[in-house]
Amino acid sequence: MDDAINILQNEKSHQVLAQLLDTLLAIGTKLPENQAIQMRLVDVACKHLTDTSHGVRNKCLQLLGNLGSLEKSAAKDTEGLAVRDVQKIIGDYFSDQDPRVRTAAIKAMLQLHERGLKLHQTIYNQACKLLSDDYEQVRSAAVQLIWVVSQLYPESIVPIPSSNEEIRLVDDAFGKICHMVSDGSWVVRVQAAKLLGSMEQVSSHFLEQTLDKKLMSDLRRKRTAHERAKELYSSGEFSSGRKWGDDAPKEEIDTGAVNLIESGACGAFVHGLEDEMYEVRIAAVEALCMLAQSSPSFAEKCLDFLVDMFNDEIEEVRLQSIHTMRKISNNITLREDQLDTVLAVLEDSSRDIREALHELLCCTNVSTKEGIHLALVELLKNLTKYPTDRDSIWKCLKFLGSRHPTLVLPLVPELLSTHPFFDTAEPDMDDPAYIAVLVLIFNAAKTCPTMPALFSDHTFRHYAYLRDSLSHLVPALRLPGRKLVSSAVSPNITPQEDPSHQFLQQSLERVYSLQHLDPQGTQELLEFTIRDLQRLGELQCELAGVADFSATYLRCQLLLIKALQEKLWNVAAPLYLKQSDLALAAAKQIMEETYKMEFMYSGVENKQVVIIHHMRLQAKALQLIVTARTTRGVDPLFGMCEKFLQEVDFFQRCFIADLPHLQDSFVDKLLDLMPRLMTAKPAEVVKILQTMLRQSTFLHLPLPEQIHKASATIIEPAGESDNPLRFTSGLVVALDVDATLEHVQDPQNIVKVQVLYPDGQAQMIHPKPADFRNPGPGRHRLITQVYLSHTAWTEPCQVEVRLLLAYNSSSRIPKSLWIEGGEMAPQVETSIEGTIPLSKSVKVYIMPKPARR
Amino acid sequence: MLLSHVVHTAATEVCFPSPLSVLQGEGPRASCGAGAGQDVGRSCILVSIGGKNVMLDCGMHMGFSDDRRFPDFSYITRNGRLTDFLDCVIISHFHLDHCGALPYFSEMVGYDGPIYMTQPTQAICPILLEDYRKIAVDKKGEANFFTSQMIKDCMKKVVAVHLHQTVQVDDELEIKAYYAGHVLGAAMFQIKVGSESVVYTGDYNMTPDRHLGAAWIDKCRPNLLITESTYATTIRDSKRCRERDFLKKVHETVERGGKVLIPVFALGRAQELCILLETFWERMDLKAPIYFSTGLTEKANHYYKLFIPWTNQKIRKTFVQRNMFEFKHIKAFDRAFADSPGPMVVFATPGMLHAGQSLQIFRKWAGSERNMVIMPGYCVQGTVGHKILSGQRKLEMEGRQVLEVKMQVEYMSFSAHADAKGIMQLVGQAEPENVLLVHGEAKKMEFLKQKIEQEFRVSCYMPANGETVTLSTSPSIPVGISLGLLKREMAQGLLPDAKKPRLLHGTLIMKDSNFRLVSSEQALKELGLAEHQLRFTCRVHLHDTRKEQETALRVYSHLKSVLKDHCVQHLPDGSVTVESILIQAAAHSEDPSTKVLLVSWTYQDEELGSYLTSLLKKGLPQAS
């Protein structure tokens, strides 16, 4: 450091000086504790502040910002150095002639603030002057500084120039930043719009001004379209807009009273939302959202503007405004005409927009029954136009119904098209639109006990059916004259007390406790339990993950028991060829299932992984035994034994911490006999393994807290087209694939698309990371293009498209273990060890035509 | 003693060679079509700046078919050729009220100098002129009109400019174009001679629309800003409401199977509405066809496709994937389509339903209440458009036919001029020294003028037709300073401070419009003059009975105590010096009790010398 300072004193070149100061800055930041050094560096920086080059001054200010301190006590310790007020020094450079230095000065000031020094209030006035600077970077930084000061001294009072009034500093700053929303440079506009959102202390009077723009035409006051809409609504008439001049200006305005350039906050958001650059519009929408969340009255007022943003030309802006609306929806109730505009967006061809809107409708308050009806009609229209939105719409109607039971009640006869005297035709139960209506009604009926009286007979039948098939959408109802299905389920019981959860626990415990029953009984019990669990998973979607996970584990166990029960172990070699096939198949299936358990569920913890790996080890042992019995000759067996023992060794290394939990298990016994196995001949190894497999106990699989099965549905291609996709052979055709993924962790790396051609040729396609979108927690959406190509066919044929989950078991295990072991396992090299089918396959009809010459 | 800052007074003149017609209400600047009885202004402004004459816009009035149609160019120069008098002509955009008289001006009156305009204007302007010529000459049979060849010849004189490109017209005159919104290729121009500059806005729009961005200008601080003021007294509502209403109406009509007629002018709003409908159709996945009348519009659309850099952010960003003007849903209209069943939307010209295709279609569709006509702009009195907008339901057509209008009639105002707030915003952006309002009604301008003067504290003018405004400016004149002098000054004081003026002694030499500031020695040497010494002497009478030496000593001690930072010396010969000022004491010849102090200083020490005299005149403090 001393060297650097010494060189600094003799150096002439500005560039070198700047670099040296940079070095000092780096040194200074590395030694935050050493006050003396910092003081010294600050001193050096102050000396060079008068340099003629902007680069040097820039660096000096940067250094001051990073190292300068306010504490006077520290200054006293370093005697000899004058007590310097860093803020004042930096403040002096606010009026430097070079804009870059001015920017650096403001940045340094912000840096001081970030480091926790309290800035003086006097800076505020200086910063305000910089707002009218010629250079955008200065203005942009100044806006930030003003914001910082306003957060520090929100309540202090500043005078308004040219009048005797005084206002709070935060209000004044708010006004100034609002003014910057109509700045000439869009960078500044974005900055200003963003910062507005975080000024929550501003008084509501100022806040509401931001949405106010006094309209006039030929000096006469005009009402905005929003005001007109509101009036028409309150007068009970719908907006016509049909008359020419229904926006005719009304009262005369006093010319003196009109202020064309408001110094205050007037119309800031009106301008921001109409800005040319979508960056500014998005920033304004975000700011609006934040302010509306803190002020309900403001939320009410900004509604009209947000609704307007639903028609923006850029999809991102539309999406953002819909999300914003959802966030503030607790504070607001939509008027009918607003709802109308909101619902119009349902026809948008972008799925993202529609889904966001469905989510918005889930938590919207509607004021009238007409509103509900309108929403339902529009949603049904949406459903016919885009059938893929089915689930999203049902979910939306579920919430709409449960939020507005009293508004739905008067609509019920109309919706169900019941008639007081005549029986009407029973609607088709599979019609998604009819289901949508029922979802709305049933959810409303949950809190409205008078509603079921209006149902006709078939409605009750349909209720029973839907309650069973779509239990997540249809709540339990207290129906007259029927069993009280609902008594069990009330929303306030915790999952542990939930009977279905209890059922799950009990059935699992029963299995685990009855491990020493006779083989026949165990098998039966397992089969029943698996069946129960599967059914449970279908009924209770929140338990589906756990149920499936446990069922899979039990199935593995069942397979293992069955394989071991085979008579093959007793009969002579030539006879059991067929049986051994069965056992081999079982081993293979267990392996697959274990991979599924390990990789297809999110939320699997280490203790489950141990059990899964243990199961896999057992499967491998089984494989070894069967192969040993069917193959003649010892040589291949040697290799297999060796490999198996390596696996055991590896298992031991990886899960050494968990071994105590595996008492009495297969591996426990195996490890006891390890020294013997290492030296034993293959035949002997096989024999030991065989006995051990039979003796090993059934391990208890602890249930993880949160477990979800990964799943995927291909929405597009729908696989219903009869028209083949024709293309010239040898060239490619792009197939749009649209799929939703649930509970897939890190889909960018593990989800693949597989295409199976009729000739058995399979192709794996890696989608780009950008093709995945994340619309919500645990949900992903894959929208990608798959390129198909083949040689010429004589007839159109179907190819299968499906999603795969690629896994690599070594990825879970720290690499260092492998290296320590000194053995290079082949799996490490290939990143994909195997794949698990993730979705059902979809058939696509294609026809590669021979190329014409 | 000379100051380095020289103030000169120059003048910028703005003349209006013709009566400026004024626009009424929210009127469109009609660009084509049979312009019968339209009240459209004719822009033509002459600016003289730093000895250069520039003509801004060359518009025509479409309401007249006699000589009043074109500006009176004889006003510019009574005798002599226009080419000699004008240095250049600038056209801000392609609307006929800004460029309509150009062929007349250049070919019939005679002008051979350069004409500057942006590329889109250069491309579209001749189409509109030709279209207008056809209607005026072929249909109405007007005489004394320019020919097609004249339009071609005129366009040969055009020089295209890019946005933000500084074009050097000659050694001193330079012009620069800024984006103005309004229509494709509309520009604001900065005209600069030396350090004087004028900004002319043409027509501009401060709020972006579906196909164009907002006008923007940097803080160029011109001496004069000439701005349009069509909407001087209007503050407009958000554009979104209007767009939403428009889309909703069209959508509803199409959904119930009705036909929508939108009468438009071929250029400008038509493209905006097309984009609006096209994107809406795309978003909502609608299937009903949209038609656009052929001919002029097709040609114009072609140019819109080419000039993507002039459009707004959205179109510029997405044109790589798809050019927004390559309409997917909008097809060319055929006469036969008007009778085909099913819903459709048709854009047809002209915009006021007074003739042509739009009127034909209107007559066919007016009978059904399912159909709708949307008027996107102002309609002049007397046109069918105006009649139906004012609620008339039975129209008398030619041949005594009565047409009953059952279809719905809607009005939408889509206008691309800056409103009062927008004008103020632009003035704030450019920070001019003076503002000049044109292109508006006097009464409305009065209001805006008052506001501008109040808010920005700059003077504002609103000249009447044919009036000339002369502004005096205070341009800064660059003066070269010799390095020797500068270094000497630097050595004396601290670093220069940008905020504080410094006094500097030197000699200003003005030699063939070249200013130099040099040290006086050098000046003397260069000019071959001998140096004169100027010395001031002054006598101060002091009442002092003591001897001269003692008096001198008292003076010395007094000055020593007062002038602490000056070098005060008492010389052996009895005189006192302060720096180079000499003070001698002598007894008065008549009254010995009065002493005379002789103070002498050179011209250079004037300041100190006069201070000393005044100090001594106050007398010496009583000896203690």
mmCIF file of C-alpha atoms in Angstrom, chain A residues 337-501:
data_model
loop_
_atom_site.group_PDB
_atom_site.id
_atom_site.type_symbol
_atom_site.label_atom_id
_atom_site.label_comp_id
_atom_site.label_asym_id
_atom_site.label_seq_id
_atom_site.Cartn_x
_atom_site.Cartn_y
_atom_site.Cartn_z
ATOM 1 C CA ASP A 337 -67.989 -2.811 -16.594
ATOM 2 C CA GLN A 338 -64.490 -3.474 -15.323
ATOM 3 C CA LEU A 339 -65.228 -7.156 -15.068
ATOM 4 C CA ASP A 340 -66.381 -6.991 -18.645
ATOM 5 C CA THR A 341 -63.020 -5.716 -19.799
ATOM 6 C CA VAL A 342 -61.172 -8.199 -17.658
ATOM 7 C CA LEU A 343 -63.178 -11.061 -19.048
ATOM 8 C CA ALA A 344 -62.599 -9.963 -22.609
ATOM 9 C CA VAL A 345 -58.977 -10.941 -22.136
ATOM 10 C CA LEU A 346 -60.067 -14.549 -21.637
ATOM 11 C CA GLU A 347 -60.099 -14.921 -25.373
ATOM 12 C CA ASP A 348 -56.426 -14.121 -25.611
ATOM 13 C CA SER A 349 -54.599 -16.758 -27.561
ATOM 14 C CA SER A 350 -51.689 -16.817 -25.156
ATOM 15 C CA ARG A 351 -52.089 -19.551 -22.628
ATOM 16 C CA ASP A 352 -50.004 -17.740 -20.045
ATOM 17 C CA ILE A 353 -52.333 -14.785 -20.127
ATOM 18 C CA ARG A 354 -55.430 -16.915 -19.840
ATOM 19 C CA GLU A 355 -54.069 -18.901 -16.954
ATOM 20 C CA ALA A 356 -52.978 -15.779 -15.145
ATOM 21 C CA LEU A 357 -56.453 -14.431 -15.639
ATOM 22 C CA HIS A 358 -58.020 -17.589 -14.257
ATOM 23 C CA GLU A 359 -55.885 -17.192 -11.206
ATOM 24 C CA LEU A 360 -56.969 -13.596 -10.938
ATOM 25 C CA LEU A 361 -60.611 -14.604 -11.115
ATOM 26 C CA CYS A 362 -59.990 -17.135 -8.350
ATOM 27 C CA CYS A 363 -59.447 -14.336 -5.888
ATOM 28 C CA THR A 364 -61.594 -11.581 -7.298
ATOM 29 C CA ASN A 365 -64.574 -10.126 -5.547
ATOM 30 C CA VAL A 366 -67.567 -9.619 -7.772
ATOM 31 C CA SER A 367 -70.332 -7.311 -6.678
ATOM 32 C CA THR A 368 -73.428 -8.572 -8.478
ATOM 33 C CA LYS A 369 -75.026 -11.768 -9.613
ATOM 34 C CA GLU A 370 -74.902 -10.498 -13.168
ATOM 35 C CA GLY A 371 -71.175 -10.273 -12.730
ATOM 36 C CA ILE A 372 -70.984 -13.914 -11.728
ATOM 37 C CA HIS A 373 -73.151 -14.877 -14.617
ATOM 38 C CA LEU A 374 -71.031 -12.871 -16.997
ATOM 39 C CA ALA A 375 -67.876 -14.475 -15.661
ATOM 40 C CA LEU A 376 -69.358 -17.936 -16.026
ATOM 41 C CA VAL A 377 -70.520 -17.274 -19.576
ATOM 42 C CA GLU A 378 -67.142 -15.927 -20.586
ATOM 43 C CA LEU A 379 -65.323 -18.811 -18.943
ATOM 44 C CA LEU A 380 -67.503 -21.297 -20.773
ATOM 45 C CA LYS A 381 -66.795 -19.480 -24.006
ATOM 46 C CA ASN A 382 -63.135 -19.728 -23.183
ATOM 47 C CA LEU A 383 -63.606 -23.434 -22.535
ATOM 48 C CA THR A 384 -65.127 -24.100 -25.929
ATOM 49 C CA LYS A 385 -62.485 -22.060 -27.671
ATOM 50 C CA TYR A 386 -59.522 -23.514 -25.823
ATOM 51 C CA PRO A 387 -60.491 -26.948 -24.463
ATOM 52 C CA THR A 388 -57.040 -27.398 -22.979
ATOM 53 C CA ASP A 389 -57.851 -24.788 -20.347
ATOM 54 C CA ARG A 390 -60.332 -27.179 -18.776
ATOM 55 C CA ASP A 391 -58.603 -27.792 -15.466
ATOM 56 C CA SER A 392 -57.654 -24.221 -14.973
ATOM 57 C CA ILE A 393 -61.227 -23.090 -15.596
ATOM 58 C CA TRP A 394 -62.689 -25.650 -13.239
ATOM 59 C CA LYS A 395 -60.338 -24.557 -10.541
ATOM 60 C CA CYS A 396 -61.210 -20.951 -11.182
ATOM 61 C CA LEU A 397 -64.930 -21.679 -10.907
ATOM 62 C CA LYS A 398 -64.378 -23.584 -7.720
ATOM 63 C CA PHE A 399 -63.048 -20.471 -6.025
ATOM 64 C CA LEU A 400 -65.525 -18.214 -7.701
ATOM 65 C CA GLY A 401 -68.313 -20.365 -6.304
ATOM 66 C CA SER A 402 -66.999 -20.643 -2.793
ATOM 67 C CA ARG A 403 -66.352 -16.899 -2.627
ATOM 68 C CA HIS A 404 -69.787 -15.790 -3.754
ATOM 69 C CA PRO A 405 -72.372 -18.306 -2.495
ATOM 70 C CA THR A 406 -75.110 -15.729 -2.107
ATOM 71 C CA LEU A 407 -74.633 -14.385 -5.599
ATOM 72 C CA VAL A 408 -74.713 -17.844 -7.124
ATOM 73 C CA LEU A 409 -77.903 -18.842 -5.289
ATOM 74 C CA PRO A 410 -80.357 -16.852 -7.429
ATOM 75 C CA LEU A 411 -78.664 -18.114 -10.572
ATOM 76 C CA VAL A 412 -78.980 -21.810 -9.771
ATOM 77 C CA PRO A 413 -82.311 -22.556 -11.515
ATOM 78 C CA GLU A 414 -81.119 -20.829 -14.630
ATOM 79 C CA LEU A 415 -77.744 -22.488 -14.585
ATOM 80 C CA LEU A 416 -79.148 -25.958 -14.077
ATOM 81 C CA SER A 417 -81.994 -25.130 -16.457
ATOM 82 C CA THR A 418 -84.532 -26.594 -14.087
ATOM 83 C CA HIS A 419 -88.170 -25.842 -14.481
ATOM 84 C CA PRO A 420 -90.773 -25.679 -11.730
ATOM 85 C CA PHE A 421 -93.154 -28.062 -13.499
ATOM 86 C CA PHE A 422 -91.371 -29.934 -16.187
ATOM 87 C CA ASP A 423 -88.497 -32.255 -15.946
ATOM 88 C CA THR A 424 -85.783 -31.164 -18.252
ATOM 89 C CA ALA A 425 -83.403 -33.390 -20.110
ATOM 90 C CA GLU A 426 -80.511 -34.673 -18.164
ATOM 91 C CA PRO A 427 -77.334 -32.979 -19.345
ATOM 92 C CA ASP A 428 -74.406 -34.990 -20.540
ATOM 93 C CA MET A 429 -72.209 -35.839 -17.610
ATOM 94 C CA ASP A 430 -69.004 -35.765 -19.621
ATOM 95 C CA ASP A 431 -69.523 -32.303 -20.988
ATOM 96 C CA PRO A 432 -66.732 -30.137 -19.554
ATOM 97 C CA ALA A 433 -68.989 -27.088 -19.661
ATOM 98 C CA TYR A 434 -71.647 -28.817 -17.596
ATOM 99 C CA ILE A 435 -69.031 -29.976 -15.125
ATOM 100 C CA ALA A 436 -67.805 -26.382 -14.931
ATOM 101 C CA VAL A 437 -71.285 -25.172 -14.017
ATOM 102 C CA LEU A 438 -71.655 -27.911 -11.425
ATOM 103 C CA VAL A 439 -68.292 -27.089 -9.889
ATOM 104 C CA LEU A 440 -69.419 -23.511 -9.451
ATOM 105 C CA ILE A 441 -72.730 -24.520 -7.904
ATOM 106 C CA PHE A 442 -71.431 -27.224 -5.601
ATOM 107 C CA ASN A 443 -68.753 -24.970 -4.216
ATOM 108 C CA ALA A 444 -71.267 -22.261 -3.591
ATOM 109 C CA ALA A 445 -73.603 -24.778 -1.974
ATOM 110 C CA LYS A 446 -70.989 -25.665 0.585
ATOM 111 C CA THR A 447 -71.711 -22.541 2.584
ATOM 112 C CA CYS A 448 -75.246 -22.064 1.398
ATOM 113 C CA PRO A 449 -77.441 -24.808 2.852
ATOM 114 C CA THR A 450 -80.573 -23.687 1.022
ATOM 115 C CA MET A 451 -79.112 -24.353 -2.343
ATOM 116 C CA PRO A 452 -79.432 -28.171 -2.558
ATOM 117 C CA ALA A 453 -83.187 -27.773 -2.361
ATOM 118 C CA LEU A 454 -83.054 -26.372 -5.874
ATOM 119 C CA PHE A 455 -81.225 -29.359 -7.308
ATOM 120 C CA SER A 456 -83.050 -31.910 -9.393
ATOM 121 C CA ASP A 457 -82.549 -35.627 -8.974
ATOM 122 C CA HIS A 458 -79.922 -36.072 -11.555
ATOM 123 C CA THR A 459 -77.943 -33.239 -10.028
ATOM 124 C CA PHE A 460 -77.586 -35.303 -6.870
ATOM 125 C CA ARG A 461 -76.448 -38.270 -8.911
ATOM 126 C CA HIS A 462 -73.951 -36.131 -10.707
ATOM 127 C CA TYR A 463 -72.807 -34.772 -7.419
ATOM 128 C CA ALA A 464 -72.002 -38.237 -6.169
ATOM 129 C CA TYR A 465 -70.137 -39.003 -9.334
ATOM 130 C CA LEU A 466 -68.137 -35.782 -9.347
ATOM 131 C CA ARG A 467 -67.387 -35.984 -5.656
ATOM 132 C CA ASP A 468 -65.746 -39.276 -6.453
ATOM 133 C CA SER A 469 -64.029 -38.457 -9.716
ATOM 134 C CA LEU A 470 -63.041 -34.835 -9.130
ATOM 135 C CA SER A 471 -62.712 -34.807 -5.392
ATOM 136 C CA HIS A 472 -60.280 -31.899 -5.459
ATOM 137 C CA LEU A 473 -62.854 -29.680 -7.121
ATOM 138 C CA VAL A 474 -66.068 -30.754 -5.493
ATOM 139 C CA PRO A 475 -66.412 -30.293 -1.754
ATOM 140 C CA ALA A 476 -68.373 -32.562 0.519
ATOM 141 C CA LEU A 477 -71.926 -31.310 0.888
ATOM 142 C CA ARG A 478 -74.499 -31.818 3.577
ATOM 143 C CA LEU A 479 -77.278 -33.140 1.431
ATOM 144 C CA PRO A 480 -80.778 -33.683 2.697
ATOM 145 C CA GLY A 481 -81.869 -37.283 3.036
ATOM 146 C CA ARG A 482 -78.461 -38.630 2.414
ATOM 147 C CA LYS A 483 -75.646 -39.981 4.411
ATOM 148 C CA LEU A 484 -73.586 -37.287 5.925
ATOM 149 C CA VAL A 485 -70.614 -37.687 3.698
ATOM 150 C CA SER A 486 -69.347 -34.348 4.698
ATOM 151 C CA SER A 487 -69.125 -34.893 8.417
ATOM 152 C CA ALA A 488 -65.673 -36.357 8.182
ATOM 153 C CA VAL A 489 -64.045 -33.710 6.125
ATOM 154 C CA SER A 490 -63.953 -30.288 7.528
ATOM 155 C CA PRO A 491 -61.240 -27.974 6.452
ATOM 156 C CA ASN A 492 -59.815 -27.190 9.841
ATOM 157 C CA ILE A 493 -58.483 -30.603 10.768
ATOM 158 C CA THR A 494 -54.783 -31.128 10.388
ATOM 159 C CA PRO A 495 -53.461 -33.668 7.941
ATOM 160 C CA GLN A 496 -52.482 -36.020 10.746
ATOM 161 C CA GLU A 497 -56.054 -36.206 11.938
ATOM 162 C CA ASP A 498 -57.342 -36.573 8.453
ATOM 163 C CA PRO A 499 -58.937 -40.017 8.278
ATOM 164 C CA SER A 500 -57.477 -40.799 4.921
ATOM 165 C CA HIS A 501 -54.061 -40.030 6.241
#
